[in-house]
């Protein structure tokens, strides 16, 4: 039984041969290579074979069962190979290996059998067995596309074997374009190579690998995340954020990465005097969880924008344009959620539009916060709130806010007025309906 280390040397010899370098005359690559790729083991054009291959490569196992069962009834190496892969995908490893060992005995010159054995052993982590199976395949049939693919899969199963694996898989495809069962391992090889490149700040290479991996395996979240990270490293923040959005749609937990990236995008926007873009990114960063402390200068910018919008809202209100005023005050609160002036003005606009319950809701939130945080509001919000609740048909709520004010500040500026309004409400309640 050989160790894995010698096989890695063999793999590197193959890589050199593929790149035009001179191969060692004593290496298995030179000793066993056939003059040209064998075509005796090409997959047939039987429609059932084609359907089974397509289904297995897409891991659509239910769609593969019927054509494989039909093929298995008539026998043959292709039926055995397809049945073995299906058994392996069904986690019936014993049956898969039994089918392949039988197929190897009956068809020792079919490289697909040797290749499938290598790949299954490698996937199971039985690397020595995979190494032996690869060596047996080389001795039996020489160098074929299927065995190059298998070598690539084996290399991917070993530490730091992704580049050798990538080279082997690319070589396999060059030998046989359209070779089955190569897309997924090739996508993984590009992904691992791209990860390494990104870690070494070779950003263009990482981005290229990510995109090649996604082309081969569109469902891969790993490749999409690598592309997002590579784009972010290239300072292409908006493009990176699109990828992170796609990842979120797929249910991937991203942590603080998107929020922090929005913060970086905001800074980048400020550097090119794109204030609107910076505001948009700061808002999104806050929505994704960044605190005011983490937003830093972003908080200042958002508050400045809120004041601008408040001024716009006041001008619209003074001109009687209530809809425009409401929109401005609401937008101001998006930029500065706890802005007391914007909240109060929004309540005034809603009250004037006779949307009393809505006005009361806005003022109630502001009033509750003032009680909790002991804020000194510049206007008698509680009096306006009481009137709004009264006109909305909520008499008890109207009385409650007046009592809350008097309990907090019995000698305050608005204490006398509050007692008078409360007394009238209680008198009306005692008198009952007219």
PDB file of C-alpha atoms in Angstrom, residues 75-342:
ATOM      1  CA  UNK A  75     -27.113  -5.442 -17.795  1.00  0.00           C
ATOM      2  CA  UNK A  76     -23.844  -3.951 -18.979  1.00  0.00           C
ATOM      3  CA  UNK A  77     -21.101  -1.817 -17.548  1.00  0.00           C
ATOM      4  CA  UNK A  78     -22.971   1.467 -17.888  1.00  0.00           C
ATOM      5  CA  UNK A  79     -25.917   0.107 -15.906  1.00  0.00           C
ATOM      6  CA  UNK A  80     -23.527  -1.071 -13.177  1.00  0.00           C
ATOM      7  CA  UNK A  81     -21.738   2.283 -13.034  1.00  0.00           C
ATOM      8  CA  UNK A  82     -24.953   4.289 -12.855  1.00  0.00           C
ATOM      9  CA  UNK A  83     -26.451   1.943 -10.270  1.00  0.00           C
ATOM     10  CA  UNK A  84     -23.291   2.242  -8.172  1.00  0.00           C
ATOM     11  CA  UNK A  85     -23.428   6.037  -8.169  1.00  0.00           C
ATOM     12  CA  UNK A  86     -27.119   5.993  -7.296  1.00  0.00           C
ATOM     13  CA  UNK A  87     -26.459   3.594  -4.412  1.00  0.00           C
ATOM     14  CA  UNK A  88     -23.679   5.850  -3.157  1.00  0.00           C
ATOM     15  CA  UNK A  89     -25.923   8.931  -3.286  1.00  0.00           C
ATOM     16  CA  UNK A  90     -28.499   6.885  -1.357  1.00  0.00           C
ATOM     17  CA  UNK A  91     -25.814   6.284   1.318  1.00  0.00           C
ATOM     18  CA  UNK A  92     -25.683   2.567   0.499  1.00  0.00           C
ATOM     19  CA  UNK A  93     -21.888   2.475   0.365  1.00  0.00           C
ATOM     20  CA  UNK A  94     -21.606  -1.294   0.594  1.00  0.00           C
ATOM     21  CA  UNK A  95     -23.769  -1.824  -2.483  1.00  0.00           C
ATOM     22  CA  UNK A  96     -21.972   0.925  -4.397  1.00  0.00           C
ATOM     23  CA  UNK A  97     -18.536  -0.567  -3.801  1.00  0.00           C
ATOM     24  CA  UNK A  98     -19.779  -4.115  -4.424  1.00  0.00           C
ATOM     25  CA  UNK A  99     -21.180  -3.095  -7.815  1.00  0.00           C
ATOM     26  CA  UNK A 100     -17.951  -1.370  -8.754  1.00  0.00           C
ATOM     27  CA  UNK A 101     -15.691  -4.247  -7.712  1.00  0.00           C
ATOM     28  CA  UNK A 102     -17.848  -6.616  -9.774  1.00  0.00           C
ATOM     29  CA  UNK A 103     -17.726  -4.222 -12.719  1.00  0.00           C
ATOM     30  CA  UNK A 104     -13.935  -3.978 -12.445  1.00  0.00           C
ATOM     31  CA  UNK A 105     -13.657  -7.750 -12.617  1.00  0.00           C
ATOM     32  CA  UNK A 106     -15.931  -7.960 -15.667  1.00  0.00           C
ATOM     33  CA  UNK A 107     -14.615  -4.847 -17.442  1.00  0.00           C
ATOM     34  CA  UNK A 108     -10.993  -4.299 -16.363  1.00  0.00           C
ATOM     35  CA  UNK A 109     -10.226  -2.150 -19.412  1.00  0.00           C
ATOM     36  CA  UNK A 110     -13.022   0.382 -18.810  1.00  0.00           C
ATOM     37  CA  UNK A 111     -11.485   3.479 -17.231  1.00  0.00           C
ATOM     38  CA  UNK A 112     -14.873   4.704 -16.025  1.00  0.00           C
ATOM     39  CA  UNK A 113     -14.989   1.824 -13.529  1.00  0.00           C
ATOM     40  CA  UNK A 114     -11.545   2.622 -12.118  1.00  0.00           C
ATOM     41  CA  UNK A 115     -12.340   6.337 -12.044  1.00  0.00           C
ATOM     42  CA  UNK A 116     -15.604   5.853 -10.165  1.00  0.00           C
ATOM     43  CA  UNK A 117     -13.856   3.688  -7.593  1.00  0.00           C
ATOM     44  CA  UNK A 118     -11.211   6.368  -7.064  1.00  0.00           C
ATOM     45  CA  UNK A 119     -13.832   9.073  -6.619  1.00  0.00           C
ATOM     46  CA  UNK A 120     -15.970   7.120  -4.167  1.00  0.00           C
ATOM     47  CA  UNK A 121     -12.970   6.083  -2.068  1.00  0.00           C
ATOM     48  CA  UNK A 122     -11.752   9.697  -2.044  1.00  0.00           C
ATOM     49  CA  UNK A 123     -15.166  11.007  -1.036  1.00  0.00           C
ATOM     50  CA  UNK A 124     -15.280   8.499   1.808  1.00  0.00           C
ATOM     51  CA  UNK A 125     -11.875   9.694   2.994  1.00  0.00           C
ATOM     52  CA  UNK A 126     -10.220   6.358   2.167  1.00  0.00           C
ATOM     53  CA  UNK A 127      -7.351   8.049   0.415  1.00  0.00           C
ATOM     54  CA  UNK A 128      -4.957   5.100   0.350  1.00  0.00           C
ATOM     55  CA  UNK A 129      -7.623   2.951  -1.319  1.00  0.00           C
ATOM     56  CA  UNK A 130      -8.293   5.776  -3.790  1.00  0.00           C
ATOM     57  CA  UNK A 131      -4.561   6.018  -4.505  1.00  0.00           C
ATOM     58  CA  UNK A 132      -4.381   2.272  -5.191  1.00  0.00           C
ATOM     59  CA  UNK A 133      -7.456   2.389  -7.431  1.00  0.00           C
ATOM     60  CA  UNK A 134      -5.955   5.234  -9.444  1.00  0.00           C
ATOM     61  CA  UNK A 135      -2.682   3.364  -9.886  1.00  0.00           C
ATOM     62  CA  UNK A 136      -4.595   0.261 -10.981  1.00  0.00           C
ATOM     63  CA  UNK A 137      -6.508   2.340 -13.514  1.00  0.00           C
ATOM     64  CA  UNK A 138      -3.344   3.798 -14.978  1.00  0.00           C
ATOM     65  CA  UNK A 139      -1.800   0.354 -15.317  1.00  0.00           C
ATOM     66  CA  UNK A 140      -4.920  -1.096 -16.897  1.00  0.00           C
ATOM     67  CA  UNK A 141      -5.874   1.575 -19.427  1.00  0.00           C
ATOM     68  CA  UNK A 142      -3.380   4.427 -19.297  1.00  0.00           C
ATOM     69  CA  UNK A 143      -4.259   8.090 -19.132  1.00  0.00           C
ATOM     70  CA  UNK A 144      -7.936   8.852 -19.884  1.00  0.00           C
ATOM     71  CA  UNK A 145     -10.247  11.758 -19.258  1.00  0.00           C
ATOM     72  CA  UNK A 146     -12.193   9.816 -16.632  1.00  0.00           C
ATOM     73  CA  UNK A 147      -9.035   8.974 -14.703  1.00  0.00           C
ATOM     74  CA  UNK A 148      -7.847  12.586 -14.915  1.00  0.00           C
ATOM     75  CA  UNK A 149     -11.161  13.607 -13.404  1.00  0.00           C
ATOM     76  CA  UNK A 150     -10.716  10.985 -10.697  1.00  0.00           C
ATOM     77  CA  UNK A 151      -7.199  12.257  -9.987  1.00  0.00           C
ATOM     78  CA  UNK A 152      -8.613  15.744  -9.615  1.00  0.00           C
ATOM     79  CA  UNK A 153     -11.213  14.517  -7.110  1.00  0.00           C
ATOM     80  CA  UNK A 154      -8.498  12.706  -5.164  1.00  0.00           C
ATOM     81  CA  UNK A 155      -6.294  15.793  -5.078  1.00  0.00           C
ATOM     82  CA  UNK A 156      -9.227  17.871  -3.775  1.00  0.00           C
ATOM     83  CA  UNK A 157      -9.596  15.399  -0.914  1.00  0.00           C
ATOM     84  CA  UNK A 158      -6.062  16.108   0.295  1.00  0.00           C
ATOM     85  CA  UNK A 159      -4.744  19.100   2.246  1.00  0.00           C
ATOM     86  CA  UNK A 160      -3.564  21.861  -0.093  1.00  0.00           C
ATOM     87  CA  UNK A 161      -4.409  19.715  -3.096  1.00  0.00           C
ATOM     88  CA  UNK A 162      -6.840  22.139  -4.704  1.00  0.00           C
ATOM     89  CA  UNK A 163      -4.459  23.572  -7.319  1.00  0.00           C
ATOM     90  CA  UNK A 164      -3.296  20.131  -8.445  1.00  0.00           C
ATOM     91  CA  UNK A 165      -6.938  19.059  -8.433  1.00  0.00           C
ATOM     92  CA  UNK A 166      -7.933  22.064 -10.515  1.00  0.00           C
ATOM     93  CA  UNK A 167      -5.219  21.321 -13.064  1.00  0.00           C
ATOM     94  CA  UNK A 168      -6.272  17.670 -13.319  1.00  0.00           C
ATOM     95  CA  UNK A 169      -9.940  18.528 -13.780  1.00  0.00           C
ATOM     96  CA  UNK A 170      -9.138  21.131 -16.423  1.00  0.00           C
ATOM     97  CA  UNK A 171      -6.957  18.545 -18.169  1.00  0.00           C
ATOM     98  CA  UNK A 172      -9.819  16.026 -18.083  1.00  0.00           C
ATOM     99  CA  UNK A 173     -12.156  18.476 -19.768  1.00  0.00           C
ATOM    100  CA  UNK A 174      -9.596  19.351 -22.407  1.00  0.00           C
ATOM    101  CA  UNK A 175      -9.288  15.636 -23.190  1.00  0.00           C
ATOM    102  CA  UNK A 176     -13.049  15.111 -23.314  1.00  0.00           C
ATOM    103  CA  UNK A 177     -15.284  18.207 -23.457  1.00  0.00           C
ATOM    104  CA  UNK A 178     -18.620  17.417 -21.883  1.00  0.00           C
ATOM    105  CA  UNK A 179     -17.140  14.760 -19.606  1.00  0.00           C
ATOM    106  CA  UNK A 180     -19.804  13.716 -17.049  1.00  0.00           C
ATOM    107  CA  UNK A 181     -19.445  14.237 -13.296  1.00  0.00           C
ATOM    108  CA  UNK A 182     -16.803  16.939 -13.616  1.00  0.00           C
ATOM    109  CA  UNK A 183     -18.808  20.129 -13.051  1.00  0.00           C
ATOM    110  CA  UNK A 184     -19.223  19.840  -9.277  1.00  0.00           C
ATOM    111  CA  UNK A 185     -15.621  18.908  -8.375  1.00  0.00           C
ATOM    112  CA  UNK A 186     -14.359  21.556 -10.782  1.00  0.00           C
ATOM    113  CA  UNK A 187     -16.601  24.132  -9.115  1.00  0.00           C
ATOM    114  CA  UNK A 188     -15.174  23.093  -5.744  1.00  0.00           C
ATOM    115  CA  UNK A 189     -11.627  23.332  -7.085  1.00  0.00           C
ATOM    116  CA  UNK A 190     -12.240  26.883  -8.293  1.00  0.00           C
ATOM    117  CA  UNK A 191     -13.830  27.751  -4.953  1.00  0.00           C
ATOM    118  CA  UNK A 192     -10.886  26.481  -2.913  1.00  0.00           C
ATOM    119  CA  UNK A 193      -8.383  28.112  -5.241  1.00  0.00           C
ATOM    120  CA  UNK A 194     -10.289  31.375  -5.070  1.00  0.00           C
ATOM    121  CA  UNK A 195     -10.349  31.252  -1.277  1.00  0.00           C
ATOM    122  CA  UNK A 196      -6.586  30.836  -1.236  1.00  0.00           C
ATOM    123  CA  UNK A 197      -6.142  33.682  -3.716  1.00  0.00           C
ATOM    124  CA  UNK A 198      -8.324  36.013  -1.678  1.00  0.00           C
ATOM    125  CA  UNK A 199      -6.382  35.184   1.474  1.00  0.00           C
ATOM    126  CA  UNK A 200      -3.208  36.153  -0.365  1.00  0.00           C
ATOM    127  CA  UNK A 201      -4.849  39.359  -1.693  1.00  0.00           C
ATOM    128  CA  UNK A 202      -4.838  38.202  -5.306  1.00  0.00           C
ATOM    129  CA  UNK A 203      -8.251  39.712  -5.730  1.00  0.00           C
ATOM    130  CA  UNK A 204      -8.650  39.436  -9.499  1.00  0.00           C
ATOM    131  CA  UNK A 205      -7.829  35.742  -9.388  1.00  0.00           C
ATOM    132  CA  UNK A 206     -10.241  35.196  -6.492  1.00  0.00           C
ATOM    133  CA  UNK A 207     -13.016  36.964  -8.365  1.00  0.00           C
ATOM    134  CA  UNK A 208     -12.369  34.962 -11.525  1.00  0.00           C
ATOM    135  CA  UNK A 209     -12.409  31.694  -9.583  1.00  0.00           C
ATOM    136  CA  UNK A 210     -15.630  32.650  -7.804  1.00  0.00           C
ATOM    137  CA  UNK A 211     -17.391  33.385 -11.066  1.00  0.00           C
ATOM    138  CA  UNK A 212     -16.155  30.191 -12.716  1.00  0.00           C
ATOM    139  CA  UNK A 213     -17.348  28.227  -9.690  1.00  0.00           C
ATOM    140  CA  UNK A 214     -20.784  29.858  -9.849  1.00  0.00           C
ATOM    141  CA  UNK A 215     -21.083  29.109 -13.558  1.00  0.00           C
ATOM    142  CA  UNK A 216     -20.474  25.438 -12.866  1.00  0.00           C
ATOM    143  CA  UNK A 217     -22.590  25.282  -9.709  1.00  0.00           C
ATOM    144  CA  UNK A 218     -25.152  28.125  -9.709  1.00  0.00           C
ATOM    145  CA  UNK A 219     -26.644  26.943  -6.413  1.00  0.00           C
ATOM    146  CA  UNK A 220     -23.357  27.263  -4.536  1.00  0.00           C
ATOM    147  CA  UNK A 221     -23.630  29.753  -1.698  1.00  0.00           C
ATOM    148  CA  UNK A 222     -19.904  29.357  -1.049  1.00  0.00           C
ATOM    149  CA  UNK A 223     -18.995  30.654  -4.488  1.00  0.00           C
ATOM    150  CA  UNK A 224     -21.481  33.509  -4.174  1.00  0.00           C
ATOM    151  CA  UNK A 225     -20.037  34.488  -0.800  1.00  0.00           C
ATOM    152  CA  UNK A 226     -16.511  34.344  -2.202  1.00  0.00           C
ATOM    153  CA  UNK A 227     -17.561  36.627  -5.041  1.00  0.00           C
ATOM    154  CA  UNK A 228     -19.118  39.060  -2.565  1.00  0.00           C
ATOM    155  CA  UNK A 229     -15.960  39.124  -0.449  1.00  0.00           C
ATOM    156  CA  UNK A 230     -13.717  39.546  -3.492  1.00  0.00           C
ATOM    157  CA  UNK A 231     -15.829  42.437  -4.781  1.00  0.00           C
ATOM    158  CA  UNK A 232     -15.699  44.059  -1.352  1.00  0.00           C
ATOM    159  CA  UNK A 233     -11.921  43.667  -1.297  1.00  0.00           C
ATOM    160  CA  UNK A 234     -11.826  45.350  -4.707  1.00  0.00           C
ATOM    161  CA  UNK A 235     -13.826  48.255  -3.157  1.00  0.00           C
ATOM    162  CA  UNK A 236     -16.747  47.451  -5.457  1.00  0.00           C
ATOM    163  CA  UNK A 237     -19.156  47.740  -2.566  1.00  0.00           C
ATOM    164  CA  UNK A 238     -22.454  48.120  -4.402  1.00  0.00           C
ATOM    165  CA  UNK A 239     -21.783  44.990  -6.441  1.00  0.00           C
ATOM    166  CA  UNK A 240     -20.746  43.103  -3.315  1.00  0.00           C
ATOM    167  CA  UNK A 241     -23.927  44.148  -1.537  1.00  0.00           C
ATOM    168  CA  UNK A 242     -26.036  42.752  -4.379  1.00  0.00           C
ATOM    169  CA  UNK A 243     -24.370  39.363  -3.794  1.00  0.00           C
ATOM    170  CA  UNK A 244     -24.920  39.596  -0.043  1.00  0.00           C
ATOM    171  CA  UNK A 245     -28.583  40.334  -0.718  1.00  0.00           C
ATOM    172  CA  UNK A 246     -28.811  37.161  -2.814  1.00  0.00           C
ATOM    173  CA  UNK A 247     -27.163  35.206  -0.009  1.00  0.00           C
ATOM    174  CA  UNK A 248     -29.686  36.567   2.489  1.00  0.00           C
ATOM    175  CA  UNK A 249     -32.518  35.511   0.174  1.00  0.00           C
ATOM    176  CA  UNK A 250     -31.077  31.998   0.252  1.00  0.00           C
ATOM    177  CA  UNK A 251     -31.166  31.989   4.032  1.00  0.00           C
ATOM    178  CA  UNK A 252     -27.433  32.339   4.631  1.00  0.00           C
ATOM    179  CA  UNK A 253     -26.544  33.823   8.033  1.00  0.00           C
ATOM    180  CA  UNK A 254     -24.226  36.729   7.256  1.00  0.00           C
ATOM    181  CA  UNK A 255     -23.714  38.313  10.656  1.00  0.00           C
ATOM    182  CA  UNK A 256     -22.525  41.921  10.617  1.00  0.00           C
ATOM    183  CA  UNK A 257     -20.789  41.713   7.233  1.00  0.00           C
ATOM    184  CA  UNK A 258     -23.483  43.476   5.138  1.00  0.00           C
ATOM    185  CA  UNK A 259     -23.971  46.244   7.709  1.00  0.00           C
ATOM    186  CA  UNK A 260     -20.242  46.943   7.899  1.00  0.00           C
ATOM    187  CA  UNK A 261     -20.028  46.912   4.127  1.00  0.00           C
ATOM    188  CA  UNK A 262     -22.811  49.494   3.883  1.00  0.00           C
ATOM    189  CA  UNK A 263     -20.804  51.647   6.280  1.00  0.00           C
ATOM    190  CA  UNK A 264     -17.747  51.353   4.024  1.00  0.00           C
ATOM    191  CA  UNK A 265     -19.887  52.129   0.984  1.00  0.00           C
ATOM    192  CA  UNK A 266     -21.171  55.267   2.712  1.00  0.00           C
ATOM    193  CA  UNK A 267     -17.632  56.442   3.380  1.00  0.00           C
ATOM    194  CA  UNK A 268     -16.714  55.767  -0.234  1.00  0.00           C
ATOM    195  CA  UNK A 269     -19.745  57.771  -1.398  1.00  0.00           C
ATOM    196  CA  UNK A 270     -18.720  60.737   0.742  1.00  0.00           C
ATOM    197  CA  UNK A 271     -15.261  60.705  -0.836  1.00  0.00           C
ATOM    198  CA  UNK A 272     -16.866  61.352  -4.239  1.00  0.00           C
ATOM    199  CA  UNK A 273     -19.361  63.902  -2.826  1.00  0.00           C
ATOM    200  CA  UNK A 274     -22.315  61.527  -3.233  1.00  0.00           C
ATOM    201  CA  UNK A 275     -24.253  62.658  -0.166  1.00  0.00           C
ATOM    202  CA  UNK A 276     -27.475  60.907  -1.192  1.00  0.00           C
ATOM    203  CA  UNK A 277     -25.611  57.640  -1.656  1.00  0.00           C
ATOM    204  CA  UNK A 278     -23.918  57.993   1.707  1.00  0.00           C
ATOM    205  CA  UNK A 279     -27.245  58.627   3.438  1.00  0.00           C
ATOM    206  CA  UNK A 280     -28.765  55.583   1.760  1.00  0.00           C
ATOM    207  CA  UNK A 281     -25.938  53.341   2.914  1.00  0.00           C
ATOM    208  CA  UNK A 282     -25.904  54.732   6.463  1.00  0.00           C
ATOM    209  CA  UNK A 283     -29.632  54.100   6.748  1.00  0.00           C
ATOM    210  CA  UNK A 284     -29.228  50.544   5.540  1.00  0.00           C
ATOM    211  CA  UNK A 285     -26.318  49.947   7.915  1.00  0.00           C
ATOM    212  CA  UNK A 286     -28.473  51.114  10.811  1.00  0.00           C
ATOM    213  CA  UNK A 287     -31.384  48.947   9.675  1.00  0.00           C
ATOM    214  CA  UNK A 288     -29.029  45.949   9.628  1.00  0.00           C
ATOM    215  CA  UNK A 289     -27.998  46.536  13.208  1.00  0.00           C
ATOM    216  CA  UNK A 290     -25.163  49.067  13.484  1.00  0.00           C
ATOM    217  CA  UNK A 291     -25.464  51.238  16.588  1.00  0.00           C
ATOM    218  CA  UNK A 292     -25.071  55.000  16.584  1.00  0.00           C
ATOM    219  CA  UNK A 293     -21.598  54.537  18.039  1.00  0.00           C
ATOM    220  CA  UNK A 294     -20.693  52.216  15.175  1.00  0.00           C
ATOM    221  CA  UNK A 295     -22.185  54.573  12.595  1.00  0.00           C
ATOM    222  CA  UNK A 296     -19.943  57.368  13.833  1.00  0.00           C
ATOM    223  CA  UNK A 297     -20.099  60.365  11.488  1.00  0.00           C
ATOM    224  CA  UNK A 298     -23.070  58.721   9.834  1.00  0.00           C
ATOM    225  CA  UNK A 299     -25.256  59.746  12.779  1.00  0.00           C
ATOM    226  CA  UNK A 300     -24.279  63.383  12.311  1.00  0.00           C
ATOM    227  CA  UNK A 301     -25.061  63.234   8.608  1.00  0.00           C
ATOM    228  CA  UNK A 302     -28.438  61.577   9.209  1.00  0.00           C
ATOM    229  CA  UNK A 303     -29.396  64.159  11.826  1.00  0.00           C
ATOM    230  CA  UNK A 304     -28.434  66.990   9.498  1.00  0.00           C
ATOM    231  CA  UNK A 305     -30.651  65.483   6.841  1.00  0.00           C
ATOM    232  CA  UNK A 306     -33.490  65.201   9.354  1.00  0.00           C
ATOM    233  CA  UNK A 307     -33.253  68.940  10.165  1.00  0.00           C
ATOM    234  CA  UNK A 308     -33.339  69.773   6.457  1.00  0.00           C
ATOM    235  CA  UNK A 309     -36.457  67.667   6.043  1.00  0.00           C
ATOM    236  CA  UNK A 310     -38.103  69.261   9.106  1.00  0.00           C
ATOM    237  CA  UNK A 311     -37.583  72.715   7.610  1.00  0.00           C
ATOM    238  CA  UNK A 312     -39.098  71.470   4.362  1.00  0.00           C
ATOM    239  CA  UNK A 313     -42.062  70.013   6.244  1.00  0.00           C
ATOM    240  CA  UNK A 314     -42.705  73.237   8.139  1.00  0.00           C
ATOM    241  CA  UNK A 315     -42.702  75.219   4.893  1.00  0.00           C
ATOM    242  CA  UNK A 316     -45.160  72.780   3.349  1.00  0.00           C
ATOM    243  CA  UNK A 317     -47.406  72.939   6.414  1.00  0.00           C
ATOM    244  CA  UNK A 318     -47.425  76.732   6.391  1.00  0.00           C
ATOM    245  CA  UNK A 319     -48.498  76.675   2.745  1.00  0.00           C
ATOM    246  CA  UNK A 320     -51.293  74.188   3.468  1.00  0.00           C
ATOM    247  CA  UNK A 321     -49.632  71.281   1.641  1.00  0.00           C
ATOM    248  CA  UNK A 322     -50.357  68.711   4.324  1.00  0.00           C
ATOM    249  CA  UNK A 323     -49.416  65.632   2.310  1.00  0.00           C
ATOM    250  CA  UNK A 324     -45.999  67.059   1.465  1.00  0.00           C
ATOM    251  CA  UNK A 325     -45.523  68.101   5.094  1.00  0.00           C
ATOM    252  CA  UNK A 326     -46.421  64.635   6.365  1.00  0.00           C
ATOM    253  CA  UNK A 327     -44.017  62.981   3.912  1.00  0.00           C
ATOM    254  CA  UNK A 328     -41.181  65.302   4.967  1.00  0.00           C
ATOM    255  CA  UNK A 329     -41.680  64.712   8.692  1.00  0.00           C
ATOM    256  CA  UNK A 330     -41.920  60.941   8.223  1.00  0.00           C
ATOM    257  CA  UNK A 331     -38.720  60.932   6.190  1.00  0.00           C
ATOM    258  CA  UNK A 332     -37.045  63.027   8.873  1.00  0.00           C
ATOM    259  CA  UNK A 333     -37.945  60.322  11.404  1.00  0.00           C
ATOM    260  CA  UNK A 334     -36.415  57.671   9.170  1.00  0.00           C
ATOM    261  CA  UNK A 335     -33.123  59.568   9.338  1.00  0.00           C
ATOM    262  CA  UNK A 336     -33.426  60.438  13.038  1.00  0.00           C
ATOM    263  CA  UNK A 337     -35.992  58.106  14.659  1.00  0.00           C
ATOM    264  CA  UNK A 338     -36.026  59.883  18.028  1.00  0.00           C
ATOM    265  CA  UNK A 339     -36.285  63.439  16.754  1.00  0.00           C
ATOM    266  CA  UNK A 340     -38.832  65.065  19.061  1.00  0.00           C
ATOM    267  CA  UNK A 341     -39.519  67.995  16.764  1.00  0.00           C
ATOM    268  CA  UNK A 342     -40.289  65.776  13.771  1.00  0.00           C
TER     269      UNK A 342
END
